[in-house]
Amino acid sequence: MSVIDEGKTPAEIHAGGVENNKPPEKKWRFNSPLAQVSLMGFVCFCCPGMFNALSGMGGGGQVDPTAANNANTAVYTAFTIFGVLGGAFYNVLGPRLTLAAGCSTYVLYAGSFLYYNHQHHQAFAIVAGALLGCGAGLLWAGQGAVMTSYPPPHRKGTYIALFWSIFNLGGVIGGLIPFILNYKRSSAASVNDSTYIAFMCFMFAGVLLSLGILPATSVIRNDGSRCSAVKYSRPSTEFAAVLRLFLDQKMLLIVPAAWASNFFYSYQFNNVNGLLFNLRTRGFNNVFYWGAQMAGSIAIGYVMDFSFKSRRARGFAGISVVAVIGTGIWAGGLVNQLGYSFKNLPEKKLDFKDSGKEFAGPFVLYMSYGLLDAMYQSMVYWLIGALANDSQTLSRYSGFYKGVQSAGAAVAWQVDTRKVPLMSQLIVNWSLTTVSYPLLVVLVYLFVKDEDNDDVLSGNKV
């Protein structure tokens, strides 16, 4: 590690930031944290946002979820490795190459299902899934570095909420695509070619947008500080730093939360949305699932930034709010799950127009799952962002989080492929999230500093 420290005070070196003599004159600038986090949100709007909408259809929009389950297993298996290593690639290659390479794999993945619509061969989808896992590791490591290190330390929750809202708007639009294009096919099982082509167009736009993400040293906050002045020039330095994460107490406390945070997707997408609702209604539901994510991220972002003056108190408050809401939503899921199983599936799938009152309960539950997902993940990202300020460290932390998260998801998709009883899947999902809350409380207690003390120590302006 080499630090460029000519003309800097010890406080500035500690902060990983460089102070200019005067703040920029323009509040809205392309090299501002607001512009860069917003742009990162639109990159994820186009790529993982559309991927989420595709996955949310249940079975990738196919009648038989086996191909999608196996492809997703390949995605998250590769993601496990490249998620952990993604921070190292980001620090060596920089944001543009890392993000553009990652985004391009999403286009290939959507194209593989267009191919599957005609040939029904899983091999291409599985290979494309493995490549997507590699690319997603790069993309999310870069995303984590931008989202957690570019904003001012005292407004990270607000910027996370901004990113999460733009990102999940992609899921809303992505839900509208199959809903509109398959509206008259209420009894159809697989989505049409136009749906996959539309997803591919959005994903390719994400590749182009990723080229506009600036390195941390070029981003200047409104108070005149730069986001980072640390450079890592050697891959060996990065890989050694990544290996040390597995012995880092902070990361070990995050492991259960990371494992749980994508584990529930296979259950929610395939076994709630996929089993209970017909094709067009699945797209309709996803509009509200991802819309609820936007609301959830804004709500928890407010708690994490404005509920208390003390940063530690805000951390405790955010964890408590998510724990209470999450317990209520999973309890509602338990009540819903008592009504069906793999051996006792509904005779007729629910339709948003024709099913009347029977549609309301499962619809609200599915939407609530989206609300909880955003609140849970935004809360964890805020905690990660509270552990450091420089983009290099946070890119590694974010990559580690995504790597563990993806390992859990890979297991979950295979759990679903093997038709593990639905009640067992729900109980495991509920238990995993519940176990994570006290460990996150310990993380805040031991490692999150009150912001006022941290700012005095770091020399950051507030």
mmCIF file of N, CA, C and O in Angstrom, residues 264-327:
data_model
loop_
_atom_site.group_PDB
_atom_site.id
_atom_site.type_symbol
_atom_site.label_atom_id
_atom_site.label_comp_id
_atom_site.label_asym_id
_atom_site.label_seq_id
_atom_site.Cartn_x
_atom_site.Cartn_y
_atom_site.Cartn_z
ATOM 1 N N PHE A 264 -33.336 -16.255 0.807
ATOM 2 C CA PHE A 264 -34.798 -16.362 0.707
ATOM 3 C C PHE A 264 -35.338 -16.116 -0.691
ATOM 4 O O PHE A 264 -36.530 -16.299 -0.939
ATOM 5 N N TYR A 265 -34.506 -15.711 -1.648
ATOM 6 C CA TYR A 265 -35.012 -15.395 -2.979
ATOM 7 C C TYR A 265 -35.657 -16.594 -3.671
ATOM 8 O O TYR A 265 -36.716 -16.472 -4.285
ATOM 9 N N SER A 266 -35.013 -17.753 -3.613
ATOM 10 C CA SER A 266 -35.574 -18.919 -4.305
ATOM 11 C C SER A 266 -36.946 -19.272 -3.742
ATOM 12 O O SER A 266 -37.866 -19.625 -4.491
ATOM 13 N N TYR A 267 -37.099 -19.149 -2.439
ATOM 14 C CA TYR A 267 -38.398 -19.441 -1.818
ATOM 15 C C TYR A 267 -39.444 -18.407 -2.245
ATOM 16 O O TYR A 267 -40.554 -18.762 -2.664
ATOM 17 N N GLN A 268 -39.083 -17.134 -2.181
ATOM 18 C CA GLN A 268 -40.056 -16.087 -2.498
ATOM 19 C C GLN A 268 -40.430 -16.078 -3.979
ATOM 20 O O GLN A 268 -41.611 -15.969 -4.331
ATOM 21 N N PHE A 269 -39.442 -16.198 -4.861
ATOM 22 C CA PHE A 269 -39.705 -16.100 -6.294
ATOM 23 C C PHE A 269 -40.394 -17.353 -6.836
ATOM 24 O O PHE A 269 -41.396 -17.262 -7.546
ATOM 25 N N ASN A 270 -39.847 -18.519 -6.520
ATOM 26 C CA ASN A 270 -40.371 -19.758 -7.095
ATOM 27 C C ASN A 270 -41.576 -20.293 -6.345
ATOM 28 O O ASN A 270 -42.519 -20.805 -6.960
ATOM 29 N N ASN A 271 -41.563 -20.201 -5.017
ATOM 30 C CA ASN A 271 -42.544 -20.938 -4.228
ATOM 31 C C ASN A 271 -43.651 -20.078 -3.644
ATOM 32 O O ASN A 271 -44.595 -20.609 -3.055
ATOM 33 N N VAL A 272 -43.528 -18.769 -3.784
ATOM 34 C CA VAL A 272 -44.645 -17.890 -3.457
ATOM 35 C C VAL A 272 -45.181 -17.297 -4.757
ATOM 36 O O VAL A 272 -46.287 -17.607 -5.181
ATOM 37 N N ASN A 273 -44.379 -16.469 -5.426
ATOM 38 C CA ASN A 273 -44.835 -15.866 -6.672
ATOM 39 C C ASN A 273 -45.057 -16.914 -7.765
ATOM 40 O O ASN A 273 -46.058 -16.874 -8.489
ATOM 41 N N GLY A 274 -44.146 -17.871 -7.883
ATOM 42 C CA GLY A 274 -44.235 -18.853 -8.968
ATOM 43 C C GLY A 274 -45.339 -19.874 -8.784
ATOM 44 O O GLY A 274 -45.991 -20.277 -9.758
ATOM 45 N N LEU A 275 -45.593 -20.328 -7.557
ATOM 46 C CA LEU A 275 -46.574 -21.389 -7.320
ATOM 47 C C LEU A 275 -47.992 -20.873 -7.120
ATOM 48 O O LEU A 275 -48.959 -21.581 -7.434
ATOM 49 N N LEU A 276 -48.139 -19.658 -6.612
ATOM 50 C CA LEU A 276 -49.480 -19.171 -6.260
ATOM 51 C C LEU A 276 -50.142 -18.345 -7.356
ATOM 52 O O LEU A 276 -51.372 -18.256 -7.395
ATOM 53 N N PHE A 277 -49.361 -17.747 -8.289
ATOM 54 C CA PHE A 277 -49.922 -16.785 -9.235
ATOM 55 C C PHE A 277 -49.657 -17.216 -10.673
ATOM 56 O O PHE A 277 -48.659 -17.883 -10.971
ATOM 57 N N ASN A 278 -50.555 -16.790 -11.579
ATOM 58 C CA ASN A 278 -50.348 -17.093 -12.997
ATOM 59 C C ASN A 278 -49.328 -16.121 -13.598
ATOM 60 O O ASN A 278 -48.848 -15.199 -12.921
ATOM 61 N N LEU A 279 -49.004 -16.324 -14.879
ATOM 62 C CA LEU A 279 -47.877 -15.626 -15.502
ATOM 63 C C LEU A 279 -48.005 -14.113 -15.440
ATOM 64 O O LEU A 279 -47.113 -13.413 -14.960
ATOM 65 N N ARG A 280 -49.119 -13.576 -15.933
ATOM 66 C CA ARG A 280 -49.225 -12.114 -15.993
ATOM 67 C C ARG A 280 -49.264 -11.504 -14.595
ATOM 68 O O ARG A 280 -48.770 -10.398 -14.376
ATOM 69 N N THR A 281 -49.830 -12.233 -13.650
ATOM 70 C CA THR A 281 -49.910 -11.720 -12.286
ATOM 71 C C THR A 281 -48.546 -11.724 -11.614
ATOM 72 O O THR A 281 -48.269 -10.881 -10.747
ATOM 73 N N ARG A 282 -47.665 -12.646 -12.007
ATOM 74 C CA ARG A 282 -46.303 -12.629 -11.462
ATOM 75 C C ARG A 282 -45.600 -11.326 -11.827
ATOM 76 O O ARG A 282 -44.894 -10.727 -11.002
ATOM 77 N N GLY A 283 -45.752 -10.893 -13.075
ATOM 78 C CA GLY A 283 -45.167 -9.616 -13.482
ATOM 79 C C GLY A 283 -45.797 -8.454 -12.734
ATOM 80 O O GLY A 283 -45.103 -7.531 -12.301
ATOM 81 N N PHE A 284 -47.121 -8.490 -12.567
ATOM 82 C CA PHE A 284 -47.833 -7.473 -11.795
ATOM 83 C C PHE A 284 -47.316 -7.422 -10.363
ATOM 84 O O PHE A 284 -47.038 -6.351 -9.815
ATOM 85 N N ASN A 285 -47.136 -8.581 -9.746
ATOM 86 C CA ASN A 285 -46.652 -8.647 -8.367
ATOM 87 C C ASN A 285 -45.245 -8.064 -8.234
ATOM 88 O O ASN A 285 -44.918 -7.404 -7.248
ATOM 89 N N ASN A 286 -44.401 -8.335 -9.222
ATOM 90 C CA ASN A 286 -43.017 -7.867 -9.144
ATOM 91 C C ASN A 286 -42.917 -6.352 -9.194
ATOM 92 O O ASN A 286 -41.985 -5.765 -8.617
ATOM 93 N N VAL A 287 -43.859 -5.695 -9.892
ATOM 94 C CA VAL A 287 -43.870 -4.238 -9.880
ATOM 95 C C VAL A 287 -43.977 -3.736 -8.449
ATOM 96 O O VAL A 287 -43.265 -2.803 -8.034
ATOM 97 N N PHE A 288 -44.828 -4.364 -7.657
ATOM 98 C CA PHE A 288 -45.035 -3.930 -6.277
ATOM 99 C C PHE A 288 -43.964 -4.481 -5.343
ATOM 100 O O PHE A 288 -43.640 -3.838 -4.336
ATOM 101 N N TYR A 289 -43.416 -5.649 -5.643
ATOM 102 C CA TYR A 289 -42.321 -6.198 -4.834
ATOM 103 C C TYR A 289 -41.125 -5.267 -4.857
ATOM 104 O O TYR A 289 -40.576 -4.899 -3.811
ATOM 105 N N TRP A 290 -40.731 -4.848 -6.059
ATOM 106 C CA TRP A 290 -39.574 -3.962 -6.177
ATOM 107 C C TRP A 290 -39.936 -2.532 -5.811
ATOM 108 O O TRP A 290 -39.084 -1.772 -5.327
ATOM 109 N N GLY A 291 -41.187 -2.136 -6.007
ATOM 110 C CA GLY A 291 -41.622 -0.827 -5.537
ATOM 111 C C GLY A 291 -41.566 -0.732 -4.018
ATOM 112 O O GLY A 291 -41.170 0.294 -3.455
ATOM 113 N N ALA A 292 -41.946 -1.826 -3.345
ATOM 114 C CA ALA A 292 -41.852 -1.864 -1.884
ATOM 115 C C ALA A 292 -40.397 -1.790 -1.440
ATOM 116 O O ALA A 292 -40.100 -1.243 -0.365
ATOM 117 N N GLN A 293 -39.490 -2.304 -2.253
ATOM 118 C CA GLN A 293 -38.069 -2.189 -1.923
ATOM 119 C C GLN A 293 -37.641 -0.718 -1.923
ATOM 120 O O GLN A 293 -36.836 -0.289 -1.068
ATOM 121 N N MET A 294 -38.144 0.053 -2.848
ATOM 122 C CA MET A 294 -37.813 1.472 -2.872
ATOM 123 C C MET A 294 -38.289 2.154 -1.591
ATOM 124 O O MET A 294 -37.554 2.912 -0.954
ATOM 125 N N ALA A 295 -39.527 1.844 -1.189
ATOM 126 C CA ALA A 295 -40.064 2.433 0.038
ATOM 127 C C ALA A 295 -39.277 1.966 1.257
ATOM 128 O O ALA A 295 -38.978 2.756 2.168
ATOM 129 N N GLY A 296 -38.933 0.688 1.300
ATOM 130 C CA GLY A 296 -38.198 0.143 2.432
ATOM 131 C C GLY A 296 -36.822 0.764 2.585
ATOM 132 O O GLY A 296 -36.379 1.057 3.709
ATOM 133 N N SER A 297 -36.134 0.976 1.469
ATOM 134 C CA SER A 297 -34.788 1.557 1.542
ATOM 135 C C SER A 297 -34.834 3.003 2.023
ATOM 136 O O SER A 297 -33.970 3.447 2.792
ATOM 137 N N ILE A 298 -35.851 3.752 1.587
ATOM 138 C CA ILE A 298 -35.983 5.144 2.032
ATOM 139 C C ILE A 298 -36.281 5.190 3.524
ATOM 140 O O ILE A 298 -35.701 5.988 4.276
ATOM 141 N N ALA A 299 -37.173 4.315 3.975
ATOM 142 C CA ALA A 299 -37.554 4.311 5.388
ATOM 143 C C ALA A 299 -36.374 3.965 6.289
ATOM 144 O O ALA A 299 -36.107 4.656 7.285
ATOM 145 N N ILE A 300 -35.648 2.908 5.960
ATOM 146 C CA ILE A 300 -34.532 2.510 6.829
ATOM 147 C C ILE A 300 -33.370 3.498 6.679
ATOM 148 O O ILE A 300 -32.613 3.717 7.639
ATOM 149 N N GLY A 301 -33.227 4.108 5.509
ATOM 150 C CA GLY A 301 -32.194 5.126 5.339
ATOM 151 C C GLY A 301 -32.419 6.308 6.260
ATOM 152 O O GLY A 301 -31.463 6.868 6.825
ATOM 153 N N TYR A 302 -33.686 6.678 6.451
ATOM 154 C CA TYR A 302 -34.001 7.778 7.373
ATOM 155 C C TYR A 302 -33.635 7.387 8.798
ATOM 156 O O TYR A 302 -33.038 8.185 9.539
ATOM 157 N N VAL A 303 -33.979 6.169 9.193
ATOM 158 C CA VAL A 303 -33.656 5.713 10.551
ATOM 159 C C VAL A 303 -32.148 5.711 10.772
ATOM 160 O O VAL A 303 -31.652 6.170 11.813
ATOM 161 N N MET A 304 -31.394 5.231 9.796
ATOM 162 C CA MET A 304 -29.947 5.085 9.961
ATOM 163 C C MET A 304 -29.203 6.421 9.952
ATOM 164 O O MET A 304 -28.086 6.512 10.456
ATOM 165 N N ASP A 305 -29.822 7.462 9.386
ATOM 166 C CA ASP A 305 -29.132 8.761 9.308
ATOM 167 C C ASP A 305 -29.691 9.820 10.254
ATOM 168 O O ASP A 305 -28.950 10.724 10.655
ATOM 169 N N PHE A 306 -30.974 9.728 10.611
ATOM 170 C CA PHE A 306 -31.605 10.853 11.298
ATOM 171 C C PHE A 306 -32.297 10.503 12.609
ATOM 172 O O PHE A 306 -32.789 11.399 13.296
ATOM 173 N N SER A 307 -32.373 9.226 12.984
ATOM 174 C CA SER A 307 -33.162 8.861 14.170
ATOM 175 C C SER A 307 -32.518 9.345 15.473
ATOM 176 O O SER A 307 -33.214 9.749 16.404
ATOM 177 N N PHE A 308 -31.176 9.301 15.552
ATOM 178 C CA PHE A 308 -30.461 9.738 16.751
ATOM 179 C C PHE A 308 -29.205 10.496 16.326
ATOM 180 O O PHE A 308 -28.710 10.334 15.217
ATOM 181 N N LYS A 309 -28.683 11.314 17.238
ATOM 182 C CA LYS A 309 -27.451 12.034 16.949
ATOM 183 C C LYS A 309 -26.260 11.081 16.896
ATOM 184 O O LYS A 309 -25.375 11.214 16.046
ATOM 185 N N SER A 310 -26.221 10.125 17.805
ATOM 186 C CA SER A 310 -25.129 9.161 17.867
ATOM 187 C C SER A 310 -25.229 8.137 16.743
ATOM 188 O O SER A 310 -26.292 7.556 16.504
ATOM 189 N N ARG A 311 -24.122 7.914 16.033
ATOM 190 C CA ARG A 311 -24.115 6.918 14.967
ATOM 191 C C ARG A 311 -24.362 5.520 15.520
ATOM 192 O O ARG A 311 -25.073 4.728 14.905
ATOM 193 N N ARG A 312 -23.786 5.209 16.662
ATOM 194 C CA ARG A 312 -24.005 3.886 17.255
ATOM 195 C C ARG A 312 -25.474 3.690 17.612
ATOM 196 O O ARG A 312 -26.036 2.617 17.386
ATOM 197 N N ALA A 313 -26.106 4.711 18.159
ATOM 198 C CA ALA A 313 -27.529 4.607 18.508
ATOM 199 C C ALA A 313 -28.371 4.381 17.260
ATOM 200 O O ALA A 313 -29.342 3.603 17.278
ATOM 201 N N ARG A 314 -27.995 5.049 16.152
ATOM 202 C CA ARG A 314 -28.732 4.840 14.908
ATOM 203 C C ARG A 314 -28.552 3.422 14.401
ATOM 204 O O ARG A 314 -29.477 2.827 13.841
ATOM 205 N N GLY A 315 -27.347 2.878 14.590
ATOM 206 C CA GLY A 315 -27.122 1.484 14.201
ATOM 207 C C GLY A 315 -27.996 0.533 14.990
ATOM 208 O O GLY A 315 -28.637 -0.366 14.427
ATOM 209 N N PHE A 316 -28.049 0.722 16.314
ATOM 210 C CA PHE A 316 -28.898 -0.127 17.154
ATOM 211 C C PHE A 316 -30.368 0.026 16.767
ATOM 212 O O PHE A 316 -31.119 -0.955 16.713
ATOM 213 N N ALA A 317 -30.786 1.264 16.489
ATOM 214 C CA ALA A 317 -32.184 1.512 16.129
ATOM 215 C C ALA A 317 -32.544 0.830 14.815
ATOM 216 O O ALA A 317 -33.618 0.213 14.690
ATOM 217 N N GLY A 318 -31.656 0.935 13.814
ATOM 218 C CA GLY A 318 -31.932 0.310 12.525
ATOM 219 C C GLY A 318 -32.068 -1.190 12.626
ATOM 220 O O GLY A 318 -32.990 -1.790 12.044
ATOM 221 N N ILE A 319 -31.169 -1.831 13.373
ATOM 222 C CA ILE A 319 -31.245 -3.277 13.547
ATOM 223 C C ILE A 319 -32.542 -3.658 14.247
ATOM 224 O O ILE A 319 -33.218 -4.631 13.860
ATOM 225 N N SER A 320 -32.937 -2.895 15.270
ATOM 226 C CA SER A 320 -34.167 -3.192 16.016
ATOM 227 C C SER A 320 -35.400 -3.066 15.134
ATOM 228 O O SER A 320 -36.296 -3.918 15.172
ATOM 229 N N VAL A 321 -35.461 -2.004 14.328
ATOM 230 C CA VAL A 321 -36.614 -1.801 13.444
ATOM 231 C C VAL A 321 -36.738 -2.945 12.450
ATOM 232 O O VAL A 321 -37.831 -3.505 12.240
ATOM 233 N N VAL A 322 -35.619 -3.324 11.819
ATOM 234 C CA VAL A 322 -35.654 -4.411 10.841
ATOM 235 C C VAL A 322 -36.025 -5.733 11.509
ATOM 236 O O VAL A 322 -36.793 -6.537 10.952
ATOM 237 N N ALA A 323 -35.526 -5.968 12.720
ATOM 238 C CA ALA A 323 -35.831 -7.214 13.426
ATOM 239 C C ALA A 323 -37.322 -7.320 13.731
ATOM 240 O O ALA A 323 -37.932 -8.383 13.539
ATOM 241 N N VAL A 324 -37.939 -6.244 14.198
ATOM 242 C CA VAL A 324 -39.366 -6.270 14.534
ATOM 243 C C VAL A 324 -40.218 -6.454 13.280
ATOM 244 O O VAL A 324 -41.129 -7.311 13.229
ATOM 245 N N ILE A 325 -39.939 -5.668 12.241
ATOM 246 C CA ILE A 325 -40.715 -5.773 11.000
ATOM 247 C C ILE A 325 -40.503 -7.140 10.353
ATOM 248 O O ILE A 325 -41.452 -7.781 9.878
ATOM 249 N N GLY A 326 -39.257 -7.612 10.346
ATOM 250 C CA GLY A 326 -38.963 -8.905 9.747
ATOM 251 C C GLY A 326 -39.681 -10.039 10.453
ATOM 252 O O GLY A 326 -40.214 -10.959 9.799
ATOM 253 N N THR A 327 -39.718 -10.009 11.759
ATOM 254 C CA THR A 327 -40.418 -11.058 12.515
ATOM 255 C C THR A 327 -41.901 -11.080 12.162
ATOM 256 O O THR A 327 -42.496 -12.153 11.961
#
